[in-house]
XYZ file of C-alpha atoms in Angstrom:
555
model
C 296.981 65.813 94.911
C 295.180 67.573 98.072
C 293.522 70.711 98.127
C 292.322 72.685 101.089
C 290.484 76.015 101.656
C 292.292 78.469 104.471
C 289.669 81.991 104.502
C 289.712 82.551 101.082
C 292.494 80.872 99.565
C 292.377 77.531 97.314
C 295.912 75.554 97.049
C 296.278 72.177 95.484
C 298.407 70.323 93.089
C 297.922 69.398 90.175
C 298.837 65.286 88.348
C 298.739 63.400 86.003
C 296.052 60.377 86.652
C 298.292 57.318 85.091
C 301.657 58.014 86.409
C 300.716 60.574 89.386
C 303.558 63.034 88.373
C 303.015 66.494 89.059
C 302.107 68.996 86.155
C 303.572 72.269 85.999
C 302.091 75.366 84.432
C 298.684 74.091 84.109
C 296.150 76.888 83.904
C 293.622 77.700 86.944
C 290.777 80.036 86.062
C 288.081 80.774 89.094
C 285.003 81.582 87.255
C 283.060 83.528 87.289
C 285.250 86.047 88.374
C 287.966 85.119 85.301
C 291.193 85.122 87.560
C 293.690 82.314 87.486
C 297.247 81.066 87.873
C 299.022 78.215 86.937
C 301.008 75.298 88.873
C 304.715 75.620 89.700
C 307.249 73.314 89.105
C 305.600 70.659 91.537
C 302.131 71.281 90.239
C 301.136 73.273 93.172
C 299.034 76.300 93.073
C 297.892 79.110 95.521
C 294.954 81.721 94.363
C 293.256 83.964 96.849
C 289.435 84.108 95.849
C 288.700 87.013 98.625
C 286.119 89.451 97.305
C 285.609 87.541 93.860
C 282.337 85.816 92.586
C 283.909 82.097 92.745
C 281.376 79.523 92.199
C 283.743 76.928 89.601
C 287.623 76.445 89.520
C 288.225 75.008 85.890
C 291.899 73.082 85.092
C 293.322 72.600 81.707
C 296.980 71.415 80.401
C 297.379 70.815 76.271
C 296.472 67.181 75.596
C 294.131 66.401 78.805
C 291.220 67.103 79.356
C 289.405 70.312 80.790
C 288.499 69.943 84.216
C 285.805 71.931 86.215
C 284.795 71.570 89.862
C 282.480 73.065 92.024
C 284.413 75.346 94.678
C 281.673 74.636 97.103
C 282.234 71.033 97.341
C 286.046 71.637 97.711
C 285.839 73.147 100.783
C 283.365 71.013 101.967
C 285.212 67.871 101.437
C 288.511 69.222 102.689
C 290.924 67.088 100.797
C 290.072 66.587 97.207
C 292.141 64.385 94.536
C 292.397 66.532 91.137
C 293.870 64.278 88.655
C 293.895 65.278 84.835
C 293.036 62.964 82.297
C 294.521 62.755 78.901
C 292.274 63.800 75.970
C 291.695 61.050 73.648
C 291.832 62.859 69.929
C 292.074 61.828 66.328
C 295.739 63.375 64.824
C 294.987 66.194 62.816
C 298.303 67.827 60.592
C 297.534 72.058 60.282
C 299.571 73.660 57.871
C 301.628 76.545 58.817
C 303.694 79.280 57.507
C 306.131 79.333 60.215
C 306.110 75.765 62.074
C 307.652 77.011 65.181
C 307.076 73.243 66.727
C 309.303 71.665 63.468
C 311.718 74.339 64.153
C 311.957 73.233 67.386
C 312.860 69.845 66.778
C 315.354 70.652 64.413
C 317.591 72.684 67.386
C 316.589 69.885 69.764
C 318.268 67.128 67.266
C 321.355 69.454 66.550
C 322.142 70.099 70.250
C 321.646 65.785 71.236
C 325.236 65.249 71.172
C 325.834 67.680 73.770
C 322.592 66.946 76.206
C 322.834 63.069 75.800
C 324.679 62.060 78.923
C 326.594 59.320 77.332
C 328.438 62.156 75.857
C 330.467 62.273 78.946
C 333.995 59.845 79.600
C 332.374 58.585 82.510
C 329.453 59.589 85.361
C 328.212 57.757 88.403
C 325.337 58.617 90.746
C 323.436 56.530 93.518
C 320.619 55.345 92.268
C 316.909 54.511 94.400
C 314.593 52.395 92.645
C 310.905 51.423 93.422
C 308.829 48.677 91.876
C 304.899 48.535 92.659
C 302.707 46.070 91.718
C 299.069 46.429 91.352
C 296.148 44.420 90.856
C 293.188 46.137 88.559
C 289.648 45.359 88.677
C 289.679 43.493 91.468
C 286.307 41.392 92.159
C 286.431 40.899 95.862
C 283.279 38.781 95.863
C 284.944 36.144 93.251
C 288.460 36.165 94.669
C 287.118 35.157 98.385
C 285.488 32.281 96.838
C 288.813 30.581 95.807
C 289.651 28.154 98.845
C 293.251 28.966 98.833
C 292.658 33.155 99.583
C 289.821 32.705 102.396
C 292.474 33.083 104.898
C 293.009 36.352 103.269
C 289.500 37.750 102.920
C 290.260 40.501 105.073
C 293.149 41.981 102.856
C 291.203 42.322 100.145
C 288.164 44.447 102.375
C 290.852 46.237 104.346
C 293.586 46.974 101.306
C 291.277 47.226 98.300
C 290.831 50.812 96.924
C 289.099 52.461 94.309
C 290.191 55.238 92.157
C 288.672 57.899 90.618
C 288.079 55.997 87.601
C 286.258 53.888 89.158
C 288.519 50.897 88.826
C 289.199 48.798 92.280
C 293.050 48.103 92.529
C 294.833 46.396 95.280
C 298.085 47.166 96.112
C 300.037 43.720 96.437
C 303.987 44.008 96.038
C 306.791 46.724 96.357
C 310.346 46.804 96.669
C 313.323 48.794 96.562
C 317.048 48.942 95.888
C 319.641 51.667 96.880
C 322.581 51.125 94.983
C 325.981 53.210 93.176
C 325.817 52.889 89.164
C 329.110 53.664 87.811
C 329.564 54.349 83.856
C 332.529 54.474 81.227
C 332.496 55.412 77.741
C 335.487 53.981 76.403
C 336.547 51.307 76.859
C 332.770 50.900 78.138
C 332.165 49.507 81.491
C 329.682 49.586 83.876
C 329.590 48.879 87.641
C 326.577 48.847 90.058
C 326.882 47.911 93.696
C 323.831 47.502 95.281
C 323.858 48.887 98.869
C 320.045 48.210 100.256
C 317.383 45.926 98.819
C 313.544 45.275 100.452
C 312.550 42.621 98.712
C 309.467 41.640 100.619
C 311.111 38.039 101.937
C 312.228 36.915 98.739
C 315.828 36.822 100.095
C 317.475 35.717 96.269
C 320.280 37.336 94.529
C 318.423 37.029 91.197
C 315.632 38.848 91.819
C 317.517 42.139 93.674
C 319.832 42.160 90.701
C 317.346 42.671 88.238
C 315.496 45.442 90.935
C 318.851 47.606 90.159
C 319.613 50.126 87.376
C 321.656 47.999 85.201
C 318.334 46.400 82.870
C 316.527 49.840 82.933
C 318.014 52.722 81.078
C 315.621 54.732 78.847
C 317.850 56.992 76.529
C 315.221 59.376 75.268
C 318.259 61.056 73.139
C 318.097 57.638 71.099
C 316.413 57.116 67.858
C 314.475 54.378 69.372
C 312.932 53.737 72.346
C 312.362 50.094 73.686
C 308.954 49.501 74.654
C 308.527 45.562 75.794
C 309.461 43.576 72.779
C 309.253 46.676 70.278
C 311.299 49.474 69.053
C 309.246 52.847 68.940
C 310.429 56.295 67.338
C 311.404 58.799 69.641
C 310.059 62.238 69.177
C 313.557 63.171 69.475
C 314.605 61.200 66.475
C 316.849 61.988 63.708
C 313.588 61.454 61.633
C 311.299 62.617 63.732
C 309.482 64.820 61.527
C 308.870 61.923 59.159
C 306.637 60.437 62.165
C 305.375 63.408 64.323
C 303.268 66.562 63.898
C 305.226 68.872 66.359
C 303.670 72.065 68.149
C 304.931 74.883 70.634
C 301.721 76.446 72.286
C 303.161 77.902 75.011
C 306.582 79.620 76.400
C 307.250 80.370 79.862
C 309.960 81.581 82.275
C 310.596 79.810 85.159
C 313.183 80.851 88.399
C 314.749 82.653 85.531
C 315.031 80.169 82.721
C 313.018 80.148 79.536
C 311.528 77.182 78.432
C 309.282 76.254 75.283
C 306.495 73.550 76.005
C 306.620 71.112 73.079
C 303.799 68.843 72.110
C 303.810 65.895 69.471
C 301.405 63.375 68.378
C 301.707 60.668 65.503
C 301.728 61.709 62.043
C 299.493 58.176 61.207
C 297.848 55.878 63.590
C 299.397 52.836 63.974
C 303.001 53.055 63.908
C 305.166 52.581 66.353
C 305.218 56.294 68.042
C 304.099 58.135 70.918
C 301.950 60.793 72.193
C 302.852 63.624 74.722
C 304.983 66.685 75.133
C 307.843 68.105 77.023
C 309.704 71.449 78.160
C 312.641 72.424 76.331
C 315.299 74.877 77.832
C 315.474 77.844 75.576
C 319.219 78.262 75.431
C 320.873 74.453 75.604
C 317.667 72.982 74.168
C 317.886 70.347 76.496
C 314.602 68.497 77.772
C 313.777 69.734 81.172
C 310.837 67.239 81.558
C 309.115 64.876 79.243
C 305.805 62.573 79.069
C 305.843 59.707 76.433
C 302.680 57.529 76.342
C 301.205 54.930 73.692
C 298.754 56.043 71.387
C 295.322 54.261 71.428
C 295.995 53.116 67.831
C 299.209 51.066 69.778
C 299.436 47.758 69.032
C 300.893 46.181 71.855
C 299.295 42.554 73.367
C 297.435 43.021 76.463
C 298.721 46.389 77.254
C 296.232 49.449 77.759
C 298.576 52.230 78.931
C 302.156 52.822 79.053
C 303.636 56.071 80.571
C 307.433 57.469 80.429
C 308.185 60.344 82.247
C 311.607 61.731 83.004
C 312.691 64.810 84.622
C 316.391 66.016 84.174
C 318.273 68.648 86.465
C 320.757 71.460 85.572
C 323.780 70.588 86.912
C 325.730 73.880 85.371
C 324.973 76.177 82.677
C 325.471 73.677 80.193
C 324.634 70.482 81.883
C 321.824 68.767 82.272
C 321.020 65.257 83.763
C 318.467 62.569 84.766
C 317.197 63.569 87.960
C 313.546 60.787 87.834
C 312.249 58.528 85.727
C 309.067 56.562 85.763
C 308.023 53.463 83.785
C 304.275 52.698 84.065
C 302.201 49.733 82.479
C 298.182 48.390 82.675
C 298.386 45.084 81.479
C 295.351 42.493 80.840
C 296.191 39.363 79.653
C 292.648 37.923 79.747
C 291.205 41.016 78.009
C 291.372 45.002 78.350
C 287.766 45.039 80.461
C 288.831 42.029 82.846
C 291.225 41.573 85.645
C 294.642 42.726 85.518
C 297.704 44.331 86.811
C 299.477 47.508 86.815
C 303.399 47.932 87.432
C 305.268 51.005 88.201
C 309.017 51.355 88.237
C 310.258 54.538 89.823
C 313.860 55.796 90.102
C 315.446 58.773 90.895
C 319.367 59.959 90.551
C 321.394 61.685 92.997
C 325.071 62.343 93.685
C 325.658 62.668 90.453
C 329.252 63.038 89.466
C 330.895 63.715 85.570
C 334.200 62.859 84.515
C 335.742 62.040 87.449
C 339.136 60.143 88.138
C 337.128 58.800 91.090
C 334.760 56.806 88.521
C 337.688 55.302 86.431
C 339.320 54.075 89.510
C 336.251 52.447 90.730
C 335.409 50.746 86.978
C 339.129 49.035 87.199
C 337.914 46.906 89.595
C 335.680 45.245 87.036
C 336.183 41.034 86.442
C 333.597 41.575 83.449
C 332.619 44.619 81.128
C 329.379 45.130 83.423
C 329.405 43.970 86.959
C 326.661 43.679 89.352
C 327.637 43.757 92.758
C 325.164 42.838 95.514
C 326.833 43.627 99.350
C 325.909 40.296 101.581
C 323.660 42.513 104.276
C 321.891 44.794 101.183
C 318.716 42.960 102.479
C 319.175 43.059 106.081
C 318.948 46.974 106.611
C 316.766 48.506 109.430
C 313.676 50.783 109.033
C 315.772 53.602 110.034
C 318.295 53.000 107.600
C 315.871 53.597 104.913
C 314.176 56.636 106.458
C 317.625 58.353 106.521
C 318.600 57.252 102.804
C 315.181 56.937 100.702
C 315.320 60.265 98.230
C 311.856 60.208 98.416
C 309.643 59.665 101.363
C 306.940 56.910 100.825
C 303.193 57.717 99.876
C 300.254 56.907 101.777
C 299.636 54.164 99.707
C 302.982 52.660 99.630
C 303.199 52.865 103.305
C 299.925 50.798 103.511
C 301.572 48.487 101.213
C 304.398 47.575 103.566
C 301.524 47.187 106.517
C 299.444 44.975 104.612
C 302.905 42.599 103.586
C 303.891 42.865 107.445
C 300.230 41.466 108.438
C 300.104 38.515 105.791
C 303.701 37.355 106.189
C 302.905 36.850 109.913
C 300.012 34.608 109.477
C 300.940 30.638 110.049
C 298.642 29.601 106.680
C 300.899 32.480 104.359
C 304.368 31.040 106.206
C 302.919 27.749 104.711
C 301.814 28.829 101.207
C 305.259 30.865 100.876
C 307.621 28.350 101.945
C 306.366 25.488 99.379
C 306.091 28.259 96.661
C 309.716 29.439 97.827
C 310.948 25.893 97.141
C 309.028 25.426 94.083
C 310.813 28.940 92.352
C 313.960 29.195 93.741
C 315.004 25.789 94.560
C 316.032 26.270 97.950
C 314.213 25.224 101.225
C 315.342 26.088 104.739
C 315.433 23.727 107.314
C 316.398 25.205 110.985
C 319.954 26.259 110.645
C 320.525 24.539 106.993
C 319.341 25.110 103.603
C 319.089 22.375 101.053
C 318.695 22.754 97.290
C 318.326 23.996 94.597
C 316.029 21.025 93.870
C 316.650 21.260 90.147
C 320.565 20.495 90.460
C 319.060 17.379 92.018
C 319.115 15.161 88.556
C 320.331 15.848 85.530
C 321.637 14.027 82.378
C 324.519 15.292 79.738
C 326.566 13.132 77.193
C 329.910 13.106 79.366
C 328.896 12.122 82.973
C 325.158 10.224 81.574
C 322.624 10.640 85.028
C 324.148 13.050 87.508
C 322.735 13.425 90.919
C 323.918 16.354 93.253
C 323.128 17.393 96.590
C 323.588 20.815 98.321
C 323.908 21.794 101.819
C 324.286 25.620 103.399
C 324.102 27.064 106.152
C 321.368 30.197 107.566
C 322.071 33.061 109.685
C 320.775 31.114 112.031
C 323.867 29.242 112.775
C 326.210 32.161 112.549
C 325.428 35.821 111.598
C 328.755 36.594 110.318
C 329.552 33.396 108.534
C 327.869 31.219 105.761
C 328.943 27.824 104.555
C 327.916 26.229 101.466
C 328.930 22.645 99.720
C 327.401 20.225 97.500
C 328.461 16.701 96.266
C 327.567 15.115 92.499
C 328.092 11.592 91.407
C 327.949 10.837 87.338
C 327.077 7.245 86.649
C 328.349 7.341 83.357
C 331.997 8.603 84.367
C 331.737 6.892 87.775
C 333.348 9.893 89.247
C 332.340 12.054 92.486
C 332.893 15.873 91.986
C 332.060 18.588 94.684
C 332.552 21.487 95.946
C 332.992 23.641 99.092
C 332.872 27.508 99.875
C 332.939 29.408 102.844
C 332.710 33.560 103.642
C 333.169 35.212 107.083
C 332.497 38.870 107.535
C 335.461 40.219 109.426
C 333.608 43.648 109.847
C 330.265 45.140 108.489
C 330.903 48.947 107.796
C 333.232 49.783 106.234
C 333.012 45.991 104.903
C 335.586 43.133 104.938
C 335.232 39.630 104.529
C 337.360 36.343 103.834
C 336.483 34.015 101.354
C 337.745 30.121 100.528
C 336.821 28.189 97.800
C 337.667 24.356 96.711
C 336.359 23.189 93.596
C 336.718 20.047 91.701
C 333.998 19.641 88.877
C 333.577 19.334 85.220
C 332.645 22.772 83.185
C 328.998 22.956 83.320
C 328.752 25.996 81.170
C 327.436 28.310 83.498
C 329.815 31.093 82.821
C 327.045 34.256 82.518
C 324.633 35.416 84.551
C 321.207 33.798 84.393
C 322.616 30.738 82.014
C 321.300 27.436 82.566
C 323.671 25.223 83.800
C 324.166 21.571 82.242
C 323.287 20.309 85.803
C 319.953 21.364 85.578
C 316.858 19.140 85.323
C 315.161 21.901 83.093
C 318.009 20.899 80.469
C 316.408 17.858 79.211
C 313.334 19.974 78.122
C 315.393 22.792 76.444
C 318.858 21.566 75.341
C 318.737 20.672 71.457
C 320.056 16.896 71.102
C 322.896 15.681 69.063
C 324.071 18.904 69.729
C 328.100 18.794 70.311
C 329.345 19.819 74.100
C 332.589 20.494 74.989
C 333.462 19.569 78.964
C 336.461 20.458 80.863
C 337.457 19.404 84.114
C 338.375 22.243 86.638
C 340.042 22.048 90.033
C 340.269 25.390 92.000
C 341.767 26.105 95.191
C 341.071 30.362 96.022
C 341.290 32.331 98.644
C 340.273 35.701 99.018
C 340.284 39.018 101.059
C 338.095 42.003 100.447
C 337.762 44.985 101.997
C 335.933 48.452 101.174
C 337.835 51.584 102.048
C 334.373 53.560 101.715
C 331.581 53.583 104.608
C 328.683 52.076 103.531
C 329.610 49.826 100.824
């Protein structure tokens, strides 16, 4: 948040210190003049102090600590960040003759079937995902003493920052994906087409899939909201009055629409509940904006702070649809006062279509109920593509992360470390124009083949940009037979996309029928498969020729 002074006008923006989202309708007061204003929907404010006695600006908002700052300091420093800290208070149940907060809860619950986006027959949207990882409480001196990290000492010096709480952080990881998402209620089908992805050199389709939108939908209209491995009671739950104390401290009108400020706190400490607030539209009783955070008494190992933020847009008089959501957590696996990590995932939604025949037609292409497609050149988009297609511009800190990553990746020592780590974690090793691996398929053991060995060889873009070839040969010492596979892609056109794909396969069915399932020809099955459990084997012979063409540019 930046505050600047032009003549006698103070202007700025108020944000939450943890999730860095704007706080709308925060109260701004100038003392001792006792003049004031409130922040708009973007958290911004401007107040003219000309002719008034003005030495202090006070910012207040329900659920946050009151903040007072000297105006002289703001003017002298130029750009000042003002982030409100959440207040820590014990739960107090107040008896009222008319409990307006509870009445509002009843109306919100009654309207849930009309406001939940999953009530529609189908919908689609373009989705932009950002995932950032920061290191918290970074001790630069200790890290620089670690031998493997000494070549990167300049990174710790140049990019480590200290937030207002005094905690040193080091941004280390940032990825982005852009995809088209399709949903159909009956029969339930989902389809995601990942059009672009930045994974900082990790060219792995599994990573790209997990960064899409298929696995991270949080629906506040559900009775329970998953947090890591636990289910937490939503404040919009049908039984929410048993778990929460509700309050309605304020009502405002913004752009001709009236909203209730709805605040909720747990009735009892230690239960799986949230602390937070929301803005509720007074006509549809739909959520316009909501912030959920874990209370201090929440019992989740290694987790100190967690925030869920969602913002909704009004498509028409009766329809609100998700516009943005953010999930932020602080993890401290070796102690809450020691070194840890902050992860934040930000998702924005654009080009929303509801009950559209086009969505049904697209979902007819699914081969399984939930399908994720990563387009072949998703990880090869130029910077100009991202500048034109990002839903939101990168912040200064996000830009510095990309700059840091580019600097580090050009160091010879990093390339050495990375190639070793890439081979160990993904199993693949590029060798000039070719690639071998995965190494964990080289040796395995099963009841039919006995000891099995396998070797894969594929091409890289250095051989041919428009062609990809891959094959493997395997031999089972138990059945004394050779097996193998050969496949090839040839890309005819980039935009709109078209390619030819040919496959020849002669192998036993190794059980790899589902995404992310560990196959039988994997060295790790020796450790995780239970012994003496019957497994069916099936000989598979396949020849396939496929031609794919997209009628939509950009896919």
